[in-house]
Short mmCIF file of C-alpha atoms in Angstrom, two decimals:
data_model
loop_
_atom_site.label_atom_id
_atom_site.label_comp_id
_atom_site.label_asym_id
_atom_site.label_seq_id
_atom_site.Cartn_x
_atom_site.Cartn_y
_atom_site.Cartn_z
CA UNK A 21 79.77 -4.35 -143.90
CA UNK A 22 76.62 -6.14 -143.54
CA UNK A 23 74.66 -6.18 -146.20
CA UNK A 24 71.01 -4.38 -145.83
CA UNK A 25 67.61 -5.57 -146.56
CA UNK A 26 65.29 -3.07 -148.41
CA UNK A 27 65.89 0.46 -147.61
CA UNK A 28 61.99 0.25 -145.59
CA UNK A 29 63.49 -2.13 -142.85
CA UNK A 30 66.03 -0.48 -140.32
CA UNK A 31 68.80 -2.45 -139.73
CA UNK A 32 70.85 -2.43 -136.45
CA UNK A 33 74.62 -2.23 -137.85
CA UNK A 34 76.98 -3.83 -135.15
CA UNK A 35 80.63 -4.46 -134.82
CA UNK A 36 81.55 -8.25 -134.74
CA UNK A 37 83.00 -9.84 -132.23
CA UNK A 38 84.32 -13.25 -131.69
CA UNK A 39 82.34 -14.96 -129.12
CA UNK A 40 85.39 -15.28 -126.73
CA UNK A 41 85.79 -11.35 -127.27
CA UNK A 42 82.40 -11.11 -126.43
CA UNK A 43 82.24 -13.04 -123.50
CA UNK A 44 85.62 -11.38 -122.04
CA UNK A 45 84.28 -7.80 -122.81
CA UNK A 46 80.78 -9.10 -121.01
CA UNK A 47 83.07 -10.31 -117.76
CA UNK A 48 85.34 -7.11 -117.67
CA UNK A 49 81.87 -4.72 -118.55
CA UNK A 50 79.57 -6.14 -116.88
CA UNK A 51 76.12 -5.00 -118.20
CA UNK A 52 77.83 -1.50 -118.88
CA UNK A 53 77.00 -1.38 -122.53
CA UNK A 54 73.05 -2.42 -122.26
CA UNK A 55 72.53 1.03 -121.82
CA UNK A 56 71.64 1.77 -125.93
CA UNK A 57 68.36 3.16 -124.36
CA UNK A 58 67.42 6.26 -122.23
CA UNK A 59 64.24 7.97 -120.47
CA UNK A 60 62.29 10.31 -122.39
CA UNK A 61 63.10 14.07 -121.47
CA UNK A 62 60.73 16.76 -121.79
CA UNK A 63 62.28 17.83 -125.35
CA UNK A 64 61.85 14.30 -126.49
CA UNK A 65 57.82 14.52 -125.48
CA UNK A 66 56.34 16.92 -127.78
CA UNK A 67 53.46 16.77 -125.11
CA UNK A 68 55.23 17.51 -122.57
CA UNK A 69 53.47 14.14 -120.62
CA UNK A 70 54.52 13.35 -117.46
CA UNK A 71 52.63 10.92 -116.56
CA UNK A 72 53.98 7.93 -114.38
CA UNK A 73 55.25 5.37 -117.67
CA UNK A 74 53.18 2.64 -117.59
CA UNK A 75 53.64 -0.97 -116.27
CA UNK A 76 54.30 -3.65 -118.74
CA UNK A 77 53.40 -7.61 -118.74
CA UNK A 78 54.23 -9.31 -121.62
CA UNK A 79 52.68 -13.03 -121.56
CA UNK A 80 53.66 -15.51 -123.74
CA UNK A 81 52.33 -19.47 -124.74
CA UNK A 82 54.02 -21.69 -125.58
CA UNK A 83 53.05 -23.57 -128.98
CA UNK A 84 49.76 -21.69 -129.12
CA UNK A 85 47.97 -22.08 -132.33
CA UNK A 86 46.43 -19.59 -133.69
CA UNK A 87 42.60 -21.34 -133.99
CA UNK A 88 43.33 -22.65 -130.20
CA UNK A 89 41.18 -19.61 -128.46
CA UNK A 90 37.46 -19.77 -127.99
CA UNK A 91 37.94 -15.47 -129.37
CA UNK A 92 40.05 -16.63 -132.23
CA UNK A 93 37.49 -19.09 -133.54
CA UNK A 94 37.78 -23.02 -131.23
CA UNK A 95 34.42 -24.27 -130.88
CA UNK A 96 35.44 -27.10 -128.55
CA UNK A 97 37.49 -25.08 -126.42
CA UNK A 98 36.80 -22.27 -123.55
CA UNK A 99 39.38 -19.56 -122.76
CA UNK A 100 37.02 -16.76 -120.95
CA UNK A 101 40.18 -14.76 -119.27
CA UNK A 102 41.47 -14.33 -123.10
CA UNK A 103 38.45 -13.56 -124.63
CA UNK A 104 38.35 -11.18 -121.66
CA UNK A 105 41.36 -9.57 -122.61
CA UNK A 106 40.61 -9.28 -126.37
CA UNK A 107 37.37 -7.75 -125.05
CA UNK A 108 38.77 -5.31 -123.14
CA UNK A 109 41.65 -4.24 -125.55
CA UNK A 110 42.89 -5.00 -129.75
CA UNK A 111 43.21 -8.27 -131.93
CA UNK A 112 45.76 -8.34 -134.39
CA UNK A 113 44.76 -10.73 -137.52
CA UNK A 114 48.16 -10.51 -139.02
CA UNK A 115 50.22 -11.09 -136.50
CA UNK A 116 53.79 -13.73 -136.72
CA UNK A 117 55.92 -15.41 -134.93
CA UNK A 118 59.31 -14.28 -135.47
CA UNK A 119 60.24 -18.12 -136.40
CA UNK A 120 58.20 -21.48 -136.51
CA UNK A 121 59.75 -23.16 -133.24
CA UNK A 122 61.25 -21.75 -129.13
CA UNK A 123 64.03 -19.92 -129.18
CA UNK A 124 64.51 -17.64 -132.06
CA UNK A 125 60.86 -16.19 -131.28
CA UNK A 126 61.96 -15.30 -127.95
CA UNK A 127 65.51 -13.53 -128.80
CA UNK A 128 63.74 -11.47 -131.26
CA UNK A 129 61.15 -10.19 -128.62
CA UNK A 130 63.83 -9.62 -126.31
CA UNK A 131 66.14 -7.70 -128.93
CA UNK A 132 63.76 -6.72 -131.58
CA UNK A 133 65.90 -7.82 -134.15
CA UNK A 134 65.78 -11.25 -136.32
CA UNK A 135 66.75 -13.86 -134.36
CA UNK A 136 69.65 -14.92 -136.81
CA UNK A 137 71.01 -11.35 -135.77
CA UNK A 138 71.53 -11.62 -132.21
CA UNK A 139 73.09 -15.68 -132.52
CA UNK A 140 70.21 -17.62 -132.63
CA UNK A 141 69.24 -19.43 -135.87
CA UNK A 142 67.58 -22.04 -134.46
CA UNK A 143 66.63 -23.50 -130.99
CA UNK A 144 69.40 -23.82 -128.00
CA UNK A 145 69.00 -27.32 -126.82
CA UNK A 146 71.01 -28.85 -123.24
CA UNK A 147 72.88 -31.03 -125.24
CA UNK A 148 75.67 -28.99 -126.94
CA UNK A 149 75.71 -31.64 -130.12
CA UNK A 150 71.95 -30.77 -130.81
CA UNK A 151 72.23 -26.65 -129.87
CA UNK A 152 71.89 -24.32 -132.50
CA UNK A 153 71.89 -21.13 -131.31
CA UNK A 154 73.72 -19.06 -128.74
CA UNK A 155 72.52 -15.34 -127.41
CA UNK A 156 74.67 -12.98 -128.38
CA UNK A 157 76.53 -11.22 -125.68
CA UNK A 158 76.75 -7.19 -125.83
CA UNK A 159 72.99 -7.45 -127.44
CA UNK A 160 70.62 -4.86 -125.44
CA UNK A 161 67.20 -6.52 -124.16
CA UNK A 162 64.52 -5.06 -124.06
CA UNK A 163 65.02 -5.37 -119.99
CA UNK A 164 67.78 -3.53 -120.83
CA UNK A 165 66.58 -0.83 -122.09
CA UNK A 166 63.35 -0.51 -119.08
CA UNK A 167 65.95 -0.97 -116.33
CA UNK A 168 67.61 2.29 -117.82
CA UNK A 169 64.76 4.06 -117.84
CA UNK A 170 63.97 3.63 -114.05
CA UNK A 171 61.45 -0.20 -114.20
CA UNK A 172 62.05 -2.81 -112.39
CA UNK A 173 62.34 -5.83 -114.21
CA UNK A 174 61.12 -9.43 -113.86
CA UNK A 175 61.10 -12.75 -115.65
CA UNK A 176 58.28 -15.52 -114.59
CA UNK A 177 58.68 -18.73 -116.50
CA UNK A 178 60.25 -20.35 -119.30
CA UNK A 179 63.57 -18.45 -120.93
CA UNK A 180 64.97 -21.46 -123.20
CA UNK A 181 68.16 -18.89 -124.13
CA UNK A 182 71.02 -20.14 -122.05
CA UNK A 183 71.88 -21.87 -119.23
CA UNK A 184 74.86 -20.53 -117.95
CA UNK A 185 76.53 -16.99 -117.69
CA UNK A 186 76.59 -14.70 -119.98
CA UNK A 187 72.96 -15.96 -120.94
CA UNK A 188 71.10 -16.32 -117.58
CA UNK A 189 68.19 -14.40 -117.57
CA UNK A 190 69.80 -12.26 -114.90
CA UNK A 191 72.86 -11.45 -117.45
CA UNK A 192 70.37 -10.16 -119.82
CA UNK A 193 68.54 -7.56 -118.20
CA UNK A 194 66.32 -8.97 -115.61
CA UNK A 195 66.48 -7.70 -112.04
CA UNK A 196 63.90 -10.99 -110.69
CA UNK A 197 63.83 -14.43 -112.47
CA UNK A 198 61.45 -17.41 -110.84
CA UNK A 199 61.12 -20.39 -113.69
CA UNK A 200 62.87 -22.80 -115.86
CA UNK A 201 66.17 -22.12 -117.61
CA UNK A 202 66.15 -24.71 -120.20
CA UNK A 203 63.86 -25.61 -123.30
CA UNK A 204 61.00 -27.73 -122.92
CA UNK A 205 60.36 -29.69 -119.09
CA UNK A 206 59.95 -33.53 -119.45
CA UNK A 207 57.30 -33.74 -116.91
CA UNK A 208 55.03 -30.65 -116.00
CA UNK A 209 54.77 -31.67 -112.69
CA UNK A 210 59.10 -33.42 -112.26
CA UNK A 211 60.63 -30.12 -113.97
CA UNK A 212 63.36 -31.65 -115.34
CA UNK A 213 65.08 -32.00 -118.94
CA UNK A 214 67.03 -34.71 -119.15
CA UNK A 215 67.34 -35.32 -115.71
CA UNK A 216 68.56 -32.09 -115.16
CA UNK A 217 67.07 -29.50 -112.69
CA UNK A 218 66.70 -25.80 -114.42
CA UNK A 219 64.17 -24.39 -111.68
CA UNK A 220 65.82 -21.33 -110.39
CA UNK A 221 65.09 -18.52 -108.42
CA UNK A 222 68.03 -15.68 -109.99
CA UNK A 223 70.25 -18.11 -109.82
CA UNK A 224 69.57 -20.83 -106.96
CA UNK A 225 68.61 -23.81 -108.32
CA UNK A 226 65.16 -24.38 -106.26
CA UNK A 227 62.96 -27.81 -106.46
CA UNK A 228 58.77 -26.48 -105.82
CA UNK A 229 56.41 -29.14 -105.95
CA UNK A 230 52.87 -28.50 -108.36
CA UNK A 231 52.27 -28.27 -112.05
CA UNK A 232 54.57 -25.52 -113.85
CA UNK A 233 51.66 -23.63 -115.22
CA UNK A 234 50.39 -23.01 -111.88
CA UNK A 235 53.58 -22.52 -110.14
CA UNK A 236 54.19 -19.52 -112.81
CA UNK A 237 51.10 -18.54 -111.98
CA UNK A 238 51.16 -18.28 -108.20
CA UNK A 239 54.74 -16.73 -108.85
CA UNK A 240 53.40 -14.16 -110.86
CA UNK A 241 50.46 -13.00 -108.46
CA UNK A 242 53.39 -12.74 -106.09
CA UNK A 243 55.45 -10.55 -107.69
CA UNK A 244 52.50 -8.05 -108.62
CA UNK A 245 51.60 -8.26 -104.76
CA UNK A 246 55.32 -7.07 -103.93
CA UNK A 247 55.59 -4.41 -106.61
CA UNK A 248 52.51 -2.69 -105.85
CA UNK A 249 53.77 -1.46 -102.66
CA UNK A 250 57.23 0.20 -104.88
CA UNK A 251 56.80 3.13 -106.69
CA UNK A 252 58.91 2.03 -109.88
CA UNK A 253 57.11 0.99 -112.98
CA UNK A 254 57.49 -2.92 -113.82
CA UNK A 255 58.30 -4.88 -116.39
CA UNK A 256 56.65 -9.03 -116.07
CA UNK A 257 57.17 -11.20 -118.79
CA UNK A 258 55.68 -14.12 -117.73
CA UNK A 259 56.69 -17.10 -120.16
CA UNK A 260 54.41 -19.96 -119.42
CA UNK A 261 55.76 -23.55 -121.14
CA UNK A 262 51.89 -25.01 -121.76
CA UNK A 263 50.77 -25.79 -124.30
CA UNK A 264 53.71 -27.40 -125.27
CA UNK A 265 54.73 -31.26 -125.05
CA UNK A 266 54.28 -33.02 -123.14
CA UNK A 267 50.38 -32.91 -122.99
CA UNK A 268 50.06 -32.84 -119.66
CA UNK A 269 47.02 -31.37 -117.93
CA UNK A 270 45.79 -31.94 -114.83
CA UNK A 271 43.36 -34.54 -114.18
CA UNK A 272 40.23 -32.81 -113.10
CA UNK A 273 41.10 -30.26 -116.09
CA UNK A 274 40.83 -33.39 -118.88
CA UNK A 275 37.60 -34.65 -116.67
CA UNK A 276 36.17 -31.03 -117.27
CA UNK A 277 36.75 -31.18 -120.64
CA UNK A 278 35.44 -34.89 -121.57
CA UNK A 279 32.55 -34.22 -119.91
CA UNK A 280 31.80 -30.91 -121.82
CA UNK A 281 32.53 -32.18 -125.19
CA UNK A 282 31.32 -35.58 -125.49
CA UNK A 283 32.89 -36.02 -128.86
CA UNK A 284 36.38 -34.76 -128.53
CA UNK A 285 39.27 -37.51 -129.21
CA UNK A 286 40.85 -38.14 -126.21
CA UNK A 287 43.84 -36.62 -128.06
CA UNK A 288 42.42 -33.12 -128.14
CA UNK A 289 40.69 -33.44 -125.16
CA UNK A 290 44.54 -32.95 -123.67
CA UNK A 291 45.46 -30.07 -125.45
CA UNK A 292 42.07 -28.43 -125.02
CA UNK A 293 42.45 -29.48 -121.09
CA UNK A 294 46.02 -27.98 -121.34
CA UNK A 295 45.13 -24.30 -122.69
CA UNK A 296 42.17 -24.11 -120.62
CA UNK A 297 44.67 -24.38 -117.49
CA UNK A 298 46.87 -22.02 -118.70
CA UNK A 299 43.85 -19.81 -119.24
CA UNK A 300 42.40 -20.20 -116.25
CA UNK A 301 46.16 -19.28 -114.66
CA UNK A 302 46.57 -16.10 -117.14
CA UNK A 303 43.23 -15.22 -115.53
CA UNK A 304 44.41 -15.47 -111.85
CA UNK A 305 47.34 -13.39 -112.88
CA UNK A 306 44.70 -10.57 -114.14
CA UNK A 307 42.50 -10.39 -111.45
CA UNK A 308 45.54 -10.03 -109.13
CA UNK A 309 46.28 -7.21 -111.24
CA UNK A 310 43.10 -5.77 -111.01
CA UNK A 311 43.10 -6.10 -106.93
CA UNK A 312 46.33 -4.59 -106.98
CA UNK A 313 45.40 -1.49 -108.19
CA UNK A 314 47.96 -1.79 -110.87
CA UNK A 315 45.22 -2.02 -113.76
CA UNK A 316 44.56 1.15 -114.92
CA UNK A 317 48.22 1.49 -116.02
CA UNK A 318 49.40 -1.29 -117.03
CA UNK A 319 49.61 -2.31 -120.76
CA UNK A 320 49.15 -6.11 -121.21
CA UNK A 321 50.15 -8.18 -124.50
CA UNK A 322 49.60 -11.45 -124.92
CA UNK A 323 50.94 -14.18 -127.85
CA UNK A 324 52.40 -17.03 -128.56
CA UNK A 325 55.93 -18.23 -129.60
CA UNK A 326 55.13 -20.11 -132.96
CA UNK A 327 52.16 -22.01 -134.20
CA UNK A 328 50.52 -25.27 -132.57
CA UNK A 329 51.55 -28.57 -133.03
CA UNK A 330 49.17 -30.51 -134.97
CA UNK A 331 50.98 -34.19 -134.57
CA UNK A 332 49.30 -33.21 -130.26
CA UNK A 333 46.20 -31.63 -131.98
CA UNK A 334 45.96 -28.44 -132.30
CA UNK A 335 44.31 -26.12 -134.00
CA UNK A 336 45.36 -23.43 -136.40
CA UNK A 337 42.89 -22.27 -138.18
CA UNK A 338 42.74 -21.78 -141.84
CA UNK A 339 46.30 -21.73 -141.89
CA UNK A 340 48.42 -24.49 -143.77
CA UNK A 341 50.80 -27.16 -141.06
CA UNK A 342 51.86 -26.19 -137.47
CA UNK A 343 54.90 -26.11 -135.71
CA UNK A 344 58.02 -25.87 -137.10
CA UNK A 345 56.80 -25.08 -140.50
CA UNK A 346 57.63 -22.30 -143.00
CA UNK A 347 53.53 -22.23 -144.01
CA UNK A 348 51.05 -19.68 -142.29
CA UNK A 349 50.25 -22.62 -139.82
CA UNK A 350 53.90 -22.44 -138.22
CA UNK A 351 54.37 -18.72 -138.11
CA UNK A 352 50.50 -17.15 -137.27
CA UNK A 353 49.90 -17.08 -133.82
CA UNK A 354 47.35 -15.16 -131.57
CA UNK A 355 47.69 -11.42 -130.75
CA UNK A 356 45.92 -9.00 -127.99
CA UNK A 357 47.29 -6.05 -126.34
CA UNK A 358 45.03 -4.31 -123.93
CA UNK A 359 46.00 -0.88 -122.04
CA UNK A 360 43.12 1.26 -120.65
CA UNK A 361 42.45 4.72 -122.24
CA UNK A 362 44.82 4.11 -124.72
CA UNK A 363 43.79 0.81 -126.96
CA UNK A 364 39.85 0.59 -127.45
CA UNK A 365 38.08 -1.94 -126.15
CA UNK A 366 36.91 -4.77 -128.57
CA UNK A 367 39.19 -3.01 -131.92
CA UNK A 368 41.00 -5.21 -134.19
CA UNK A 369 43.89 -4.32 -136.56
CA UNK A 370 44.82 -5.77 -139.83
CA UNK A 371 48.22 -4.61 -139.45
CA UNK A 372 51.40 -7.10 -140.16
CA UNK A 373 53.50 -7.28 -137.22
CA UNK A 374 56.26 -9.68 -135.53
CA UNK A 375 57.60 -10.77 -132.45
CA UNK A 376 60.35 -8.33 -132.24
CA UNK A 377 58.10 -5.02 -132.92
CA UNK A 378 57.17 -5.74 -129.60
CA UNK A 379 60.37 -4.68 -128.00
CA UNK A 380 60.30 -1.03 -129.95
CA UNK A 381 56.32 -0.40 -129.17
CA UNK A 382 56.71 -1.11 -125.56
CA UNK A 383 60.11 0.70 -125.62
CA UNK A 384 57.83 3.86 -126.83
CA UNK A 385 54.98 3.19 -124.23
CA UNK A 386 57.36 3.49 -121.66
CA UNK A 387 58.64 6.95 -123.07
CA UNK A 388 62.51 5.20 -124.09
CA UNK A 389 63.80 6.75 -126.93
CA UNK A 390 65.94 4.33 -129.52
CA UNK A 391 69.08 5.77 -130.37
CA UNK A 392 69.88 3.02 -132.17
CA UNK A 393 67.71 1.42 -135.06
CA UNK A 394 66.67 -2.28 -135.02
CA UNK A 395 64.96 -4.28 -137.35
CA UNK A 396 61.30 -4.40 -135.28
CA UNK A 397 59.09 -1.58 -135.87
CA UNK A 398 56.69 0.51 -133.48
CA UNK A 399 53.31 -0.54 -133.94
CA UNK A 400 52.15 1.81 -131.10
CA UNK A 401 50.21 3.96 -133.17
CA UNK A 402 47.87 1.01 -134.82
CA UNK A 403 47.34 0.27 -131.17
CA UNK A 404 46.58 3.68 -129.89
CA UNK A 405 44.08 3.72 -133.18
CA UNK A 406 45.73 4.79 -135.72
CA UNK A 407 44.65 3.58 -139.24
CA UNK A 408 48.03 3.90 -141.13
CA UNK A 409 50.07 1.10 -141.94
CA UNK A 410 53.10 -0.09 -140.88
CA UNK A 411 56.55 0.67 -142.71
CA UNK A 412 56.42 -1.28 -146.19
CA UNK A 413 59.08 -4.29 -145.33
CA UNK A 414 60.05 -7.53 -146.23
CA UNK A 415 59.64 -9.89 -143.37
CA UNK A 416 61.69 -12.91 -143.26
CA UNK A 417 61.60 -16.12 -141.15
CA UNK A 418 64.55 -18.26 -140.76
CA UNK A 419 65.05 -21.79 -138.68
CA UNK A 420 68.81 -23.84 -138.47
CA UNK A 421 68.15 -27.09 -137.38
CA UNK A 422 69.95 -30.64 -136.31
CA UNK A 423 68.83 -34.32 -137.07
CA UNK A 424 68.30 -35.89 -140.23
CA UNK A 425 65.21 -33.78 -141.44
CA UNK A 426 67.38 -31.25 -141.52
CA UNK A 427 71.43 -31.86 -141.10
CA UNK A 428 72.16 -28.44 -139.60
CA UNK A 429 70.89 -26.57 -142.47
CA UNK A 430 68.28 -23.88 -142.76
CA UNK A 431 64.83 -23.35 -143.63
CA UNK A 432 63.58 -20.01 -144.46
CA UNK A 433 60.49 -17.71 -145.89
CA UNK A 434 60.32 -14.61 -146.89
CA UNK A 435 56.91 -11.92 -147.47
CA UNK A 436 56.64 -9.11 -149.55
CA UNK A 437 53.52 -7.84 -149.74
CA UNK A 438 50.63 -10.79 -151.07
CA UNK A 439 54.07 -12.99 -151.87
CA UNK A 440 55.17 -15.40 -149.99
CA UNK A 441 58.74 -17.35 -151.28
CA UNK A 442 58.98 -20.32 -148.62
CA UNK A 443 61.79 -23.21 -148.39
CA UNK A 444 60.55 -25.79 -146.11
CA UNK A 445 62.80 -28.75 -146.39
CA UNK A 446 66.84 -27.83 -147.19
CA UNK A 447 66.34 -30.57 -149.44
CA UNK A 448 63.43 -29.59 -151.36
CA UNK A 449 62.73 -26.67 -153.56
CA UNK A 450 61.58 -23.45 -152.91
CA UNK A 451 57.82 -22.23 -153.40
CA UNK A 452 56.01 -19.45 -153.96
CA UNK A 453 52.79 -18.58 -153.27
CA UNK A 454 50.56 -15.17 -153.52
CA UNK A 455 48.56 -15.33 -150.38
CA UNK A 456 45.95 -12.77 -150.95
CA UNK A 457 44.64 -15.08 -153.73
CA UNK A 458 45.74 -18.41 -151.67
CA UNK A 459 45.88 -18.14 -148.36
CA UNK A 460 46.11 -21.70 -147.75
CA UNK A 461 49.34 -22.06 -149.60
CA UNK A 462 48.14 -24.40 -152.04
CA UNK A 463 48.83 -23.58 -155.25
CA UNK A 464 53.12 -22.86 -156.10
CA UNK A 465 53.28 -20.18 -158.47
CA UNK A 466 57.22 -20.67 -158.43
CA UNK A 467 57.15 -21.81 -162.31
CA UNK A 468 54.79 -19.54 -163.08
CA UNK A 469 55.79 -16.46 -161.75
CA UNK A 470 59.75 -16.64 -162.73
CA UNK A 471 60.78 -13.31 -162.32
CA UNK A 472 58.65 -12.85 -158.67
CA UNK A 473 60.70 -15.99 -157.74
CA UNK A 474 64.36 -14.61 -158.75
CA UNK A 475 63.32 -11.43 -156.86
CA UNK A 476 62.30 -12.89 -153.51
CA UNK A 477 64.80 -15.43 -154.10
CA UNK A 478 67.81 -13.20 -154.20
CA UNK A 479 65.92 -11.22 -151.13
CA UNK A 480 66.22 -14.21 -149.18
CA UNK A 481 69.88 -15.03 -150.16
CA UNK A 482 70.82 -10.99 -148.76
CA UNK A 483 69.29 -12.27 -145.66
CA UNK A 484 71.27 -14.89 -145.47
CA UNK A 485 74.53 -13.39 -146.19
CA UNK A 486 73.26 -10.64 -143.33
CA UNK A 487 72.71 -13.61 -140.88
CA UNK A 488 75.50 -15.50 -141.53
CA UNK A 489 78.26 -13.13 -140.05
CA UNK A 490 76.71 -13.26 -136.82
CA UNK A 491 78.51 -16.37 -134.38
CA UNK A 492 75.91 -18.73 -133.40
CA UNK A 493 77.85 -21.33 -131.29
CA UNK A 494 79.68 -20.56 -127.68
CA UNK A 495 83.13 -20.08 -128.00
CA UNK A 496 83.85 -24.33 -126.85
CA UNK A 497 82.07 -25.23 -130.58
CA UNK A 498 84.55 -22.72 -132.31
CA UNK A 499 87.66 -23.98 -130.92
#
């Protein structure tokens, strides 16, 4: 039996299976058991609403700090189809990253469940030797779960969760995929890693000439075009891979940029360059959506997968470190949801909330009912303005990770409350901070505070033990 976190967390309890089980249930099954979801009935509304569900796009940076929007405080940067967005809809201010680098992030918003739960400790790489996750099989997505309830489904962009069967992003839910299988590209305008092509279109590998962020732009705008003449509801996530390395904007976006701000380093002047283009693209993608008609009934969200990375300059805030760190710097990222007559314009919540409380909040938008519990939590009604708080939890954070920093160990943080117990290094000790009083993580309390530390300490170990008896390699690194 696994063991549970604190009785205020739901935890998904699953049978475990070896991962050539898994994969030889998958092939017989098909998709047969993704069905852990269903359409609301008219008992299950207490209103009675029926009401076409609304559409859903879900857009997501890459490597997005959280100071790296003109509306979430840059002064040398511009980002006026965001701060159009926030405008228009909610801010969170407490909002995480389910882990401090790629892929964890996105398996919890596709499961709604810590990463570490559904296989994937830590990021899944091309090269098998430096992979440290794989997506477990059998796990319902949260395309899953819409495709059951009558939407039609679609991935734009980066997925950086498999590259082969069971683990394509039409395996897991997704009736449309146009983007890049693999983790980060090594040119923006080449789309390769390593060489290797991972442009597909479902599954044909495809080789389109332009810079990814536009491409996933103009790839986007088409897919709203097509599904506003079907009368399903839709699901887009559209995954762009800016801002992430390499820094590569296009020229007349840098020019723009210099010119603006004189005194930027040329250094920032990239990344600033960089977000504004993906900005500018995220803004296409809206006004499409406006001239589609599909506005009115669509709820948008928009984040980021982890913090910035400050060794390329970016900004995050008041938060301590970036990118692949346990501090606030690694795990705060950006948060707006916007969804006419239902999230008022310009409103903010103070809220805590992760990555994977997406997938149960848009699973109630869309009028699915969970039969089964998860470990993300609903924050529909802070969107829809209500002032109560979230569940009381303990929210953990949890990174494996290759190379000599790390040697295939794990980092890992956990919150209660103002508390934060962190482990940053595998190698160095664990720290505690209280982050009402410190916010930037500056003061460790561990010594101090001996009987907080055991506590959160021996929280952290349960997690763990919980994430431990899930497989996390392909069936080829067992054998």
């Amino acid at each position: 039996m696994l063991a549970s976190l604190r009785p205020c967390c739901p935890v998904l309890q699953v049978r475990l299976l070896s991962p050539q089980a898994a994969l030889l249930l998958l092939a017989l099954a098909g998709g047969m058991l993704a069905g852990a979801a269903r359409p609301a009935t008219a008992a299950d509304n207490a209103q009675g609403d029926t009401a076409k569900p609304p559409n859903v796009i879900v857009i997501l940076a890459d490597d997005l700090g959280f100071g790296d929007l003109s509306c979430y405080g840059a002064t040398d940067l511009e980002s006026p189809a965001l701060d159009g967005l926030l405008a228009r809809g909610m801010r969170f201010d407490n909002f995480y990253a389910n882990c401090c680098v790629c892929s964890p992030t996105r398996a919890s918003l596709m499961t709604g469940q810590y990463p570490e739960m559904v296989g994937v400790p830590g990021v899944i790489r091309t090269q098998p030797e430096d992979s440290w996750g794989f997506f477990r099989p059998f796990v319902p997505t949260l395309p899953d779960r819409l495709q059951d309830a009558g939407y039609h489904t679609a991935l734009v962009g980066k997925w950086h969760l498999g590259l082969d069967f069971p683990n394509r992003p039409t395996d897991r839910g997704f009736d449309h995929f146009h983007g890049f299988l693999g983790d980060m590209m090594d040119d923006y305008y080449h789309h390769r890693r390593h060489d290797i092509n991972y442009m597909r279109e479902g599954t044909t590998e495809i080789d389109p000439e332009g810079h990814a962020t536009d491409l996933f732009t103009t790839w986007a705008c088409d897919y709203l075009k097509e599904r506003a003449q079907q009368p399903e509801p839709f699901f887009l996530y559209l995954a762009y891979n800016a801002p992430h390395t390499p820094i590569q904007p296009p020229a007349d976006w840098l020019a723009k940029v210099k010119a603006r701000e004189p005194e930027i380093t040329d250094r920032r002047a990239k990344l600033v360059a960089l977000i504004e283009h993906m900005d500018d693209g995220i803004g296409k993608v809206l006004a499409c959506l406006k001239e589609q008609g599909l506005e009115q009934n669509t709820l948008v969200i928009f984040t980021s997968d982890n913090g910035g990375q400050v060794e390329v300059g970016a900004n995050n805030g008041p938060w301590r470190d970036g990118k692949q760190s346990m501090y606030e710097g690694g795990l705060r990222v950006p948060f707006i949801a916007v969804w006419p007559d239902h999230i008022q314009a310009g409103s903010r919540c103070d809220a805590f909330a992760l990555t994977m409380d997406i997938f149960p909040t848009v699973c109630a938008a869309a009028g699915v009912v969970m039969e089964e519990p998860i470990d993300g939590a609903s924050f529909l009604p802070q969107l829809q303005g209500d002032k109560a708080e979230l569940p009381e939890r303990d929210l953990y954070f949890h990174r494996r990770e290759g190379n000599l920093r790390y040697n295939g160990l794990v980092i890992n943080a956990v919150r209660r409350g103002d508390w934060k117990l962190l482990q940053n290094s595998p190698f160095a000790p664990q720290q505690l901070y209280n982050l009402a009083d410190d916010p930037a993580e500056e003061t460790d309390l561990a010594r101090d505070q001996p009987a907080r530390f055991r506590e959160l300490s021996a929280a952290l170990r349960r997690q763990l033990q919980r994430g431990g008896a899930i497989p996390w390699q392909p069936s080829t690194q067992n054998e």
